[in-house]
XYZ file of C-alpha atoms in Angstrom:
645
model
C 0.004 -0.003 -0.007
C 2.817 2.406 0.822
C 4.516 1.760 -2.534
C 1.246 2.290 -4.381
C 0.529 5.510 -2.500
C 4.003 6.837 -3.366
C 3.363 6.041 -7.018
C -0.028 7.808 -6.976
C 1.577 10.842 -5.334
C 4.053 10.948 -8.180
C 1.215 10.600 -10.681
C -0.625 13.453 -8.956
C 2.193 15.828 -9.969
C 1.140 15.339 -13.599
C -2.622 15.146 -13.025
C -3.150 17.645 -10.227
C -6.874 17.377 -9.443
C -10.101 15.511 -10.113
C -10.814 17.505 -13.286
C -7.447 16.828 -14.909
C -7.480 13.150 -13.972
C -11.062 12.715 -15.208
C -10.229 14.413 -18.525
C -7.256 12.093 -19.093
C -9.364 8.986 -18.324
C -12.009 10.129 -20.824
C -9.329 10.852 -23.428
C -7.567 7.495 -23.021
C -10.854 5.532 -23.001
C -11.823 7.218 -26.272
C -8.444 6.344 -27.859
C -9.057 2.677 -26.951
C -11.960 2.645 -29.332
C -10.201 4.036 -32.372
C -9.229 1.569 -35.136
C -5.887 -0.167 -34.786
C -3.112 1.669 -36.600
C -1.426 0.170 -39.676
C 1.822 -1.722 -39.166
C 4.289 -1.980 -42.106
C 6.818 -4.814 -42.262
C 9.935 -4.762 -44.465
C 12.990 -6.959 -44.513
C 16.257 -7.682 -46.442
C 16.513 -4.236 -47.946
C 20.234 -4.674 -48.589
C 21.083 -1.105 -49.415
C 18.465 -0.671 -52.148
C 17.443 2.809 -51.044
C 15.336 3.890 -54.038
C 13.143 0.785 -53.908
C 12.931 0.991 -50.130
C 12.039 4.657 -50.228
C 9.335 4.124 -52.816
C 7.692 1.293 -50.847
C 7.924 3.411 -47.696
C 6.185 6.276 -49.534
C 3.415 4.139 -51.014
C 2.928 2.135 -47.782
C 3.009 -1.126 -49.751
C -0.027 -0.028 -51.706
C -2.031 1.252 -48.769
C -2.052 4.823 -50.040
C -3.411 3.666 -53.440
C -6.082 1.740 -51.462
C -7.073 4.949 -49.660
C -7.393 6.730 -53.028
C -9.627 3.919 -54.309
C -11.712 4.092 -51.126
C -12.294 7.828 -51.538
C -12.725 8.121 -55.260
C -13.735 4.686 -56.641
C -15.403 5.544 -59.970
C -15.213 9.314 -59.481
C -11.746 9.543 -61.000
C -10.139 7.939 -64.020
C -7.305 5.441 -63.608
C -4.922 8.115 -64.951
C -6.104 10.644 -62.354
C -5.685 8.095 -59.533
C -2.120 7.328 -60.673
C -1.327 11.039 -60.801
C -2.731 11.604 -57.314
C -0.701 8.683 -55.937
C 2.468 10.014 -57.597
C 1.833 13.429 -56.018
C 1.511 11.900 -52.544
C 4.706 9.871 -53.027
C 6.818 12.646 -54.628
C 4.982 15.957 -54.125
C 7.895 18.358 -54.666
C 9.104 16.693 -57.849
C 5.595 16.188 -59.295
C 4.578 19.799 -58.811
C 7.815 21.075 -60.297
C 7.296 18.774 -63.316
C 3.832 20.255 -63.831
C 5.106 23.818 -63.375
C 7.572 23.226 -66.240
C 4.845 22.191 -68.675
C 4.263 24.637 -71.498
C 0.824 26.287 -71.859
C -0.500 24.580 -68.799
C -2.694 26.257 -66.193
C -0.781 25.010 -63.150
C -2.842 27.127 -60.659
C -6.091 25.532 -61.708
C -4.397 22.118 -61.574
C -3.100 22.769 -58.032
C -6.569 23.813 -56.810
C -8.001 20.548 -58.064
C -5.162 18.503 -56.531
C -5.473 20.286 -53.158
C -9.191 19.400 -52.902
C -8.374 15.751 -53.765
C -5.546 15.581 -51.268
C -7.790 16.969 -48.525
C -10.304 14.146 -49.058
C -7.573 11.437 -48.945
C -6.038 13.062 -45.851
C -9.405 13.066 -44.072
C -9.641 9.274 -44.470
C -6.039 8.752 -43.305
C -6.551 11.026 -40.249
C -9.806 9.352 -39.212
C -7.911 6.658 -37.238
C -6.287 9.205 -34.940
C -7.188 11.806 -32.313
C -7.079 15.455 -33.409
C -4.198 15.901 -31.010
C -2.055 13.239 -32.671
C -2.854 14.609 -36.174
C -2.048 18.151 -35.073
C 1.336 17.059 -33.693
C 2.162 15.442 -37.079
C 1.282 18.580 -39.003
C 4.019 20.926 -40.238
C 3.917 24.143 -38.165
C 3.764 26.408 -41.236
C 0.356 25.042 -42.241
C -0.951 23.640 -38.954
C -3.903 26.066 -38.546
C -4.884 25.920 -42.209
C -4.741 22.101 -42.304
C -6.910 21.856 -39.201
C -9.522 24.136 -40.769
C -9.576 22.229 -44.063
C -9.603 18.772 -42.555
C -12.176 19.284 -39.814
C -14.561 21.870 -41.281
C -17.465 20.556 -43.294
C -17.448 22.406 -46.612
C -20.906 20.978 -47.432
C -22.502 23.342 -44.931
C -23.825 26.470 -46.793
C -22.058 28.962 -44.489
C -18.724 27.118 -44.751
C -18.388 26.570 -48.505
C -17.142 30.055 -49.329
C -14.832 30.032 -46.277
C -13.346 26.725 -47.397
C -12.918 27.862 -51.017
C -11.381 31.100 -49.912
C -8.623 29.331 -47.979
C -7.677 27.236 -51.018
C -7.839 30.215 -53.426
C -5.662 32.309 -51.139
C -3.036 29.540 -50.837
C -2.725 29.668 -54.642
C -2.907 33.478 -54.995
C -0.021 34.067 -52.562
C 2.063 31.416 -54.391
C 2.083 28.804 -51.610
C 0.417 26.001 -53.575
C 3.553 23.930 -54.032
C 4.520 24.159 -50.369
C 0.982 23.290 -49.253
C 0.808 20.230 -51.540
C 4.116 19.053 -50.177
C 2.927 19.575 -46.590
C -0.375 17.684 -46.920
C 1.265 14.859 -48.969
C 3.911 14.396 -46.288
C 1.184 14.379 -43.657
C -0.680 11.600 -45.521
C 2.553 9.593 -45.743
C 3.364 10.119 -42.093
C -0.095 9.093 -40.774
C -0.745 6.323 -43.306
C 1.643 4.012 -41.389
C 1.470 3.972 -37.600
C 4.386 1.632 -36.927
C 7.311 0.436 -39.086
C 9.043 -2.921 -38.542
C 12.361 -3.688 -40.248
C 13.023 -7.398 -39.920
C 16.730 -7.327 -40.622
C 19.436 -6.837 -43.219
C 19.598 -3.189 -44.022
C 23.235 -3.475 -45.073
C 25.357 -4.972 -47.918
C 24.963 -5.602 -51.633
C 23.051 -2.422 -52.538
C 24.836 0.988 -52.718
C 22.931 3.132 -50.169
C 22.413 1.527 -46.756
C 23.503 4.791 -45.101
C 20.627 6.627 -46.776
C 18.240 4.002 -45.529
C 19.609 4.476 -42.004
C 19.258 8.261 -42.327
C 15.610 7.782 -43.333
C 14.878 5.363 -40.470
C 16.412 7.834 -38.001
C 13.477 10.160 -38.759
C 10.876 7.547 -37.618
C 9.583 7.543 -34.061
C 7.430 4.401 -34.211
C 10.122 2.048 -35.482
C 11.754 -1.243 -34.493
C 14.544 -3.221 -36.110
C 15.337 -6.893 -35.747
C 19.019 -7.460 -36.419
C 19.981 -9.468 -39.473
C 23.309 -11.225 -40.035
C 24.442 -8.366 -42.356
C 23.501 -5.821 -39.708
C 25.384 -7.664 -37.003
C 28.391 -7.779 -39.311
C 28.450 -3.970 -39.454
C 27.851 -3.761 -35.736
C 30.933 -5.951 -35.257
C 32.962 -3.798 -37.650
C 31.915 -0.600 -35.872
C 33.111 -2.218 -32.621
C 36.528 -2.837 -34.141
C 36.246 -6.598 -34.774
C 38.827 -7.211 -37.491
C 37.127 -10.282 -38.959
C 33.930 -8.253 -39.318
C 35.857 -5.294 -40.787
C 37.501 -7.590 -43.366
C 34.103 -9.074 -44.348
C 32.505 -5.636 -44.671
C 35.268 -4.336 -46.972
C 35.321 -7.557 -48.992
C 31.513 -7.370 -49.611
C 31.810 -3.676 -50.541
C 34.493 -4.602 -53.121
C 32.405 -7.481 -54.372
C 29.462 -5.212 -55.178
C 31.553 -2.177 -56.144
C 30.288 -0.232 -53.161
C 33.434 1.290 -51.708
C 31.717 4.702 -51.831
C 29.699 3.564 -48.812
C 32.925 3.329 -46.830
C 34.833 6.274 -48.251
C 32.154 8.908 -48.923
C 29.349 7.962 -46.537
C 31.461 6.852 -43.512
C 34.773 8.619 -44.149
C 36.908 5.434 -44.123
C 40.025 6.049 -46.232
C 40.755 2.992 -48.448
C 43.776 4.497 -50.266
C 46.418 2.686 -48.138
C 44.513 -0.552 -48.745
C 44.320 0.120 -52.467
C 48.090 0.714 -52.579
C 48.664 -2.561 -50.750
C 46.413 -4.445 -53.155
C 48.170 -3.048 -56.235
C 51.575 -3.935 -54.743
C 50.756 -7.611 -54.287
C 48.063 -8.273 -56.898
C 48.879 -5.736 -59.604
C 49.773 -8.452 -62.095
C 47.010 -10.815 -61.063
C 43.894 -10.944 -63.358
C 41.784 -11.744 -60.233
C 39.201 -13.422 -62.503
C 36.971 -14.639 -59.663
C 37.072 -11.281 -57.940
C 35.644 -9.001 -60.604
C 32.938 -6.748 -59.118
C 29.344 -8.021 -59.539
C 27.843 -4.563 -59.971
C 28.846 -1.339 -61.694
C 31.895 -0.766 -63.870
C 34.456 -3.534 -64.098
C 37.695 -2.436 -62.498
C 41.117 -4.077 -62.128
C 41.793 -2.118 -58.939
C 38.516 -3.140 -57.311
C 39.171 -6.829 -58.254
C 42.694 -6.562 -56.760
C 41.297 -5.028 -53.547
C 38.586 -7.683 -53.463
C 41.114 -10.527 -53.575
C 43.542 -8.884 -51.190
C 40.876 -8.372 -48.520
C 39.522 -11.904 -49.047
C 42.890 -13.363 -48.180
C 43.170 -11.047 -45.133
C 39.675 -12.150 -44.109
C 40.582 -15.882 -44.353
C 43.643 -15.276 -42.209
C 41.881 -13.285 -39.488
C 38.899 -15.625 -39.415
C 41.256 -18.623 -39.071
C 43.032 -16.931 -36.132
C 39.667 -16.128 -34.500
C 38.619 -19.775 -34.938
C 41.823 -21.016 -33.278
C 41.347 -18.745 -30.260
C 37.680 -19.692 -29.845
C 37.543 -23.487 -30.259
C 34.161 -23.639 -28.424
C 32.581 -21.795 -31.400
C 33.348 -24.754 -33.710
C 34.384 -22.494 -36.640
C 37.246 -24.603 -38.018
C 35.714 -24.258 -41.485
C 37.084 -20.700 -41.456
C 40.646 -22.046 -41.377
C 40.672 -22.862 -45.095
C 44.174 -21.568 -45.748
C 45.560 -24.296 -43.490
C 44.043 -27.026 -45.666
C 45.780 -25.982 -48.916
C 48.651 -27.957 -50.489
C 50.503 -24.950 -51.929
C 52.853 -27.048 -54.057
C 50.063 -29.071 -55.723
C 47.540 -26.211 -55.867
C 44.825 -28.266 -54.144
C 42.787 -28.163 -50.934
C 41.695 -31.018 -48.724
C 38.130 -30.658 -47.411
C 36.683 -33.434 -45.284
C 39.127 -35.922 -46.716
C 38.508 -35.011 -50.373
C 41.130 -33.204 -52.457
C 39.935 -30.492 -54.846
C 41.955 -28.479 -57.390
C 42.049 -24.740 -56.862
C 41.138 -22.451 -59.769
C 43.556 -19.821 -58.474
C 46.906 -20.589 -56.883
C 48.406 -17.078 -56.633
C 48.835 -16.422 -52.890
C 51.651 -13.852 -52.673
C 50.824 -12.842 -49.112
C 50.431 -16.344 -47.635
C 53.304 -18.142 -45.906
C 52.715 -21.887 -46.624
C 54.550 -22.753 -43.406
C 52.167 -20.534 -41.358
C 49.184 -19.729 -43.627
C 47.229 -17.736 -41.042
C 50.133 -15.427 -40.218
C 49.455 -11.792 -41.201
C 52.192 -9.932 -43.032
C 53.412 -6.943 -41.053
C 51.813 -4.713 -43.692
C 48.471 -6.547 -43.390
C 48.547 -6.172 -39.579
C 49.329 -2.437 -39.822
C 46.638 -1.995 -42.436
C 44.023 -3.723 -40.208
C 44.994 -1.534 -37.275
C 44.507 1.598 -39.351
C 41.150 0.351 -40.697
C 40.044 -0.564 -37.211
C 40.785 2.952 -35.990
C 38.842 4.442 -38.912
C 35.805 2.259 -38.257
C 35.890 3.112 -34.534
C 36.320 6.777 -35.313
C 33.616 7.142 -37.989
C 31.085 9.473 -36.376
C 28.332 8.742 -38.877
C 28.865 4.959 -38.695
C 28.722 5.014 -34.900
C 25.555 7.142 -35.061
C 23.905 4.592 -37.353
C 24.962 1.704 -35.123
C 23.457 3.549 -32.129
C 20.167 3.512 -33.994
C 20.439 -0.256 -34.459
C 20.785 -0.549 -30.654
C 18.201 2.010 -29.564
C 15.528 0.603 -31.948
C 16.806 -2.894 -32.511
C 17.332 -6.306 -31.029
C 17.370 -10.038 -31.707
C 13.578 -10.412 -31.822
C 10.331 -8.656 -31.009
C 6.912 -9.663 -29.764
C 4.368 -7.139 -30.938
C 0.604 -7.474 -31.242
C 0.804 -11.284 -31.087
C 3.388 -11.444 -33.864
C 6.911 -12.793 -33.299
C 9.534 -11.051 -35.432
C 13.064 -12.313 -35.942
C 15.322 -12.309 -38.965
C 16.413 -15.895 -39.766
C 15.553 -18.729 -37.390
C 15.369 -20.260 -33.937
C 18.144 -22.887 -34.188
C 16.618 -26.382 -34.083
C 17.610 -30.048 -34.333
C 16.116 -32.323 -37.022
C 13.794 -33.828 -34.377
C 12.205 -30.432 -33.671
C 14.010 -29.748 -30.386
C 15.715 -26.368 -29.824
C 19.494 -26.478 -30.358
C 21.760 -25.689 -27.437
C 24.598 -23.242 -28.005
C 27.405 -22.279 -25.681
C 27.452 -18.526 -25.132
C 30.157 -16.948 -22.877
C 29.212 -18.713 -19.636
C 26.867 -21.602 -20.385
C 24.434 -23.341 -22.771
C 21.296 -21.667 -23.980
C 18.463 -22.570 -26.338
C 15.183 -21.198 -27.704
C 14.112 -17.838 -26.291
C 16.852 -17.925 -23.671
C 19.465 -18.158 -26.443
C 18.181 -15.056 -28.225
C 17.934 -13.166 -24.935
C 21.499 -14.116 -23.969
C 22.887 -13.128 -27.401
C 21.053 -9.787 -27.255
C 22.573 -9.162 -23.844
C 26.094 -10.087 -24.996
C 25.944 -7.862 -28.054
C 24.710 -4.915 -26.036
C 27.403 -5.460 -23.404
C 30.060 -5.461 -26.181
C 28.672 -2.165 -27.463
C 28.128 -0.311 -24.195
C 30.962 -1.716 -22.041
C 33.905 -1.137 -24.370
C 36.411 -0.416 -21.603
C 36.354 -4.034 -20.402
C 38.952 -5.161 -22.937
C 39.239 -8.886 -22.086
C 35.475 -9.499 -21.715
C 34.884 -7.440 -24.821
C 37.209 -9.573 -26.945
C 35.062 -12.667 -26.284
C 31.891 -10.716 -26.830
C 33.157 -9.220 -30.111
C 34.255 -12.643 -31.332
C 30.729 -13.886 -30.654
C 29.401 -11.103 -32.886
C 31.604 -12.437 -35.694
C 30.180 -15.909 -35.031
C 26.648 -14.550 -35.427
C 27.567 -13.523 -38.941
C 28.353 -17.040 -40.116
C 28.187 -19.556 -37.281
C 26.323 -22.895 -37.484
C 23.997 -22.142 -34.586
C 23.634 -18.436 -35.188
C 19.946 -17.437 -35.165
C 20.868 -14.692 -37.627
C 22.638 -16.906 -40.197
C 20.561 -20.081 -40.139
C 22.870 -22.334 -42.145
C 25.505 -24.918 -41.323
C 28.484 -23.020 -42.808
C 29.332 -20.099 -45.021
C 31.227 -21.260 -48.114
C 33.018 -18.016 -49.003
C 36.415 -19.580 -49.772
C 34.878 -22.463 -51.725
C 32.867 -20.162 -53.982
C 35.960 -18.162 -54.884
C 38.560 -20.886 -55.288
C 36.876 -24.202 -56.121
C 35.007 -24.842 -59.353
C 33.238 -27.983 -58.039
C 29.857 -26.507 -57.042
C 29.099 -29.371 -54.712
C 31.512 -27.690 -52.296
C 29.484 -24.481 -52.380
C 26.375 -25.927 -50.808
C 25.214 -24.297 -47.565
C 22.630 -26.384 -45.747
C 19.806 -24.507 -44.043
C 19.118 -25.051 -40.357
C 16.340 -27.691 -39.806
C 14.120 -24.812 -38.641
C 13.410 -23.812 -42.255
C 11.797 -27.176 -43.043
C 10.272 -27.830 -39.645
C 8.247 -24.627 -39.632
C 6.063 -25.874 -42.459
C 4.462 -27.903 -39.627
C 1.942 -25.936 -37.575
C 2.903 -27.890 -34.441
C 6.452 -26.599 -34.650
C 5.194 -23.026 -35.021
C 2.968 -23.588 -31.982
C 5.993 -24.892 -30.050
C 7.858 -21.647 -30.870
C 4.874 -19.486 -29.867
C 4.699 -21.279 -26.539
C 8.419 -20.842 -26.041
C 8.003 -17.090 -26.439
C 4.807 -16.864 -24.394
C 2.474 -16.212 -27.301
C -0.981 -17.616 -28.031
C -0.630 -20.229 -30.856
C -4.204 -19.548 -32.039
C -3.720 -15.873 -32.781
C 0.052 -15.480 -33.430
C 2.283 -15.351 -36.522
C 6.004 -15.721 -37.086
C 7.435 -13.085 -39.451
C 10.868 -13.817 -40.942
C 13.160 -12.620 -43.697
C 16.652 -13.870 -44.670
C 15.757 -16.682 -47.105
C 14.569 -15.345 -50.482
C 11.251 -16.752 -51.616
C 11.697 -18.338 -55.025
C 8.344 -17.220 -56.466
C 9.193 -18.215 -60.031
C 9.688 -21.808 -58.861
C 6.245 -21.783 -57.245
C 7.386 -21.204 -53.656
C 4.930 -19.414 -51.355
C 5.856 -16.929 -48.635
C 3.010 -18.306 -46.506
C 3.923 -21.388 -44.442
C 2.214 -23.602 -41.895
C -1.289 -22.617 -42.894
C -0.556 -18.917 -42.413
C 1.296 -19.153 -39.099
C 4.654 -18.291 -40.655
C 5.260 -15.452 -43.184
C 8.583 -15.042 -45.013
C 8.783 -11.530 -46.493
C 12.129 -11.688 -48.258
C 11.277 -11.861 -51.912
C 14.249 -10.080 -53.366
C 14.599 -6.379 -52.615
C 18.219 -6.883 -53.479
C 18.816 -6.744 -57.249
C 21.366 -9.517 -56.852
C 18.554 -11.944 -55.925
C 15.863 -10.876 -58.320
C 16.844 -13.272 -61.086
C 16.448 -16.047 -58.531
C 13.214 -14.925 -56.889
C 11.442 -13.567 -59.965
C 10.043 -10.533 -58.041
C 11.435 -7.477 -56.227
C 10.467 -8.297 -52.673
C 7.557 -8.941 -50.361
C 6.290 -6.551 -47.722
C 3.499 -6.942 -45.212
C 0.818 -4.667 -43.758
C -1.356 -5.322 -40.707
C -4.244 -2.960 -40.158
C -7.542 -3.074 -38.300
C -9.060 -5.392 -40.955
C -6.286 -7.995 -41.065
C -2.918 -8.960 -42.536
C -1.983 -8.495 -46.175
C 1.106 -9.432 -48.171
C 2.224 -7.245 -51.104
C 4.476 -8.605 -53.828
C 6.514 -6.005 -55.710
C 7.623 -5.555 -59.267
C 11.165 -4.438 -59.971
C 11.559 -0.739 -59.241
C 12.188 1.131 -62.451
C 13.109 4.615 -61.167
C 11.904 7.544 -59.208
C 11.593 9.498 -62.467
C 9.255 6.879 -63.968
C 7.096 6.974 -60.862
C 6.802 10.801 -61.126
C 6.317 11.000 -64.864
C 4.104 7.955 -65.557
C 2.781 6.995 -62.127
C 4.747 3.708 -62.313
C 4.379 1.747 -59.083
C 5.958 -1.420 -57.704
C 2.902 -3.275 -56.413
C 2.255 -6.488 -58.319
C -0.485 -8.006 -56.214
C -1.872 -8.325 -52.698
C -2.421 -11.583 -50.884
C -4.873 -11.462 -47.984
C -3.280 -13.620 -45.281
C -5.882 -13.105 -42.598
C -9.101 -11.139 -42.342
C -10.439 -10.207 -38.897
C -14.138 -11.040 -38.350
C -14.338 -7.965 -36.143
C -12.436 -4.802 -36.885
C -9.503 -4.420 -34.479
C -9.375 -1.378 -32.211
C -6.545 0.126 -30.194
C -7.838 -1.768 -27.119
C -7.014 -5.030 -28.907
C -3.282 -4.151 -29.278
C -0.191 -4.104 -27.058
C -0.518 -0.297 -26.921
C -4.114 -0.816 -25.777
C -2.893 -2.988 -22.864
C -0.519 -0.207 -21.895
C -3.259 2.431 -22.113
C -5.585 0.218 -20.062
C -2.880 0.012 -17.359
C -2.694 3.838 -17.365
C -6.490 4.083 -17.096
C -6.493 1.717 -14.105
C -3.820 3.820 -12.344
C -5.662 7.037 -13.060
C -8.878 5.585 -11.661
C -6.996 4.739 -8.467
C -5.713 8.318 -8.355
C -9.274 9.637 -8.924
C -10.523 7.578 -5.992
C -7.624 8.824 -3.840
C -8.610 12.397 -4.596
C -12.284 11.723 -3.796
C -11.644 10.084 -0.419
C -8.995 12.692 0.540
C -6.068 10.255 0.549
C -4.216 12.639 -1.756
C -4.686 16.380 -1.754
C -5.646 17.991 -5.063
C -3.982 21.207 -6.307
C-alpha cells in the first residue's frame, strides 16, 4: 500500500486534481476505441534505397487503397495514378507540372489540393485530433486543421473553405501546401514500421536507409546477419571489418565506406596493387557497376586477409566450432589443391603472394598495420557510430508485438524439432533464452567497451553470429566463401539450411515456438526474412497454414533473377494482414512521370471477423494500465487520501 501510495503521489504531480484526472481517463478511454493503426513490415532491404524509399512512401499499396476508397469511380485510372504520384513525390511532381508549356498550373493545383484533402481526411480518421495536429508541419498547422475538420458541405462554410484554397494559390504557396499535406498523408498512413533485418550490404545506399529510419519515431529493427556484421565492424572486430570491406568490393560499393562513412581505403588500395597488380583476379571481378582491375585486386587482397583473420579467431575460440574458417591451413600450396573433409579439390587460383605456406594464417606486417589503421577508422567514424546507435536503440534479436513474433532468420533447431543448445560466454542456452542471452552479450560489447578482455570474447561472438552454425541470424551450417571463390566444383558451395526452415512448415512446430516465447498459438504469426522466396519456382511466402510469413522476396537486385520478383512486404491494419509482392523498381523518375508503381499483387493472409481497435493491441494494454492507475488516483482524490492542487 505504501509503494502504491508513493506512485499515486508521483502521478498526482502530472494530473493535479479531479478535473485533470477525469479528462485524461475520458481521453484514453476514447483512444481505446479508435481503429488499430497500420503496421508496415519490411526486410532484407540490402542497401536498395530507391526501392525501399518508394515502398515506404506508397505504404506497400495502402495509399493507393485509400485513393480507391475515396474516389472509386469518381476519378479515371490516370487521375488516380497522378494523385498517388503526387503523394509519393509531391515536390518533384509539382515542379514537373510547373515546367509544362501552356499549362494552367494554378487551376491544376486547386483541383489537386481538394483531392488531397479528401484522402487526408480518411487517413486522419484513425487518430485523435491531438495526434494529427502534432504530425502537421507548423507552417500550415492552422490551415490544415480548418480544411480537414470543417465541413465544406455546410452552406455557411463553402465560401470560407474555397477562400482558404484560393488564397493559398494566390499568394504562391500552392507547391509548399501540396508538399505539406502529402507528407502528412505519408506520415499518418503508417502507424508503426518494422524492419526485420538486413539493411546493409549488396546495394549501394544503406547509409541513406539508416538516415531515413532515424526520422521515424514508431520504429523497431530486428538485427539481421548483415547488420550484425556492421555492428561488429563498428566495434573494431577485425574479422567483421574484413568481411564488410570484401563485400563492398564485391558489389563495387566502396563509396559507402569512403564517402558515406569517411573510411580512407587509399592505403589498402596501394597494398592491393603492390601484391596483386599483375593478377587478373578473375573470380574477384565486381558483380555490380563498372568492371575495375583495382577493385578486383582489392577484393582478392581483402579476401585473403579475411581468411587469415577468421582462421586466427577460430583458433582462439575453439568452443565456437568454426574450423571451416581455417581454409588456408588445408591448402597444399605445391600441388595447388585443398583437402576438405578428406576429399582433395583443385584450386582455380593458386596465386597467394601474401600467404606463408609454413604458417598460412600469419598476417604480413603490412597486413597487420593496415588492419590496425582500418580498425581505428571504423571506430572513429562518427556517422557509422551514429547509425549503429540507431540499431541498438531501436533494434534487437527479436520482437513480440501485437501477437506477432519477429526475428530475422531462425530459432536454431535439431532435425527432431528440439531447440538447439549453443554455448554462449558462460553456459548453454536454447530457444528464447538463447536469443535473450545473445542480445545481452551484443549490447554489453557495445556499451561496455572499456572491459577489454570480456569485450574480446563478446566481439568474437558477434563475428560468429555472422556465419556460425547455430547463429539465429545466419541459419545455415556453414558459409562457403572460400569455396565459391577458389573451387569450381559446385558441390562444395552448398550451404545447408538449419532444420528450422523445413520444420516450420508444420503448424505444431510453429505452436512450439509460440509457446516458447509466451504467445498464443491460435492468434500469433512468425514473421521472418533472410531466405529469399523463389516465387518463379512456385514457392509461397505463407507457411504452416498462415502461421509463418517469409517476407524476403528479393529487394536486393542480386537476388531478383532467382526470386522472380522485387520483394515482399507486409501490412497489418484493423481489418487484417496483407502481403504485397513488388515488381522491380524502375526509377523515381518513372514513378513521377508515368505513375509507375511497384505493387504487383496483394495476398490477404488473414481477415479479422471484427475490426481491431486500439484496445485489442499491445498499446491498448498499456493504455488500459494507465487508465487503471488514473482511476485509483481519482478515487484517492475523492476520499482525501491525496490532496488535489
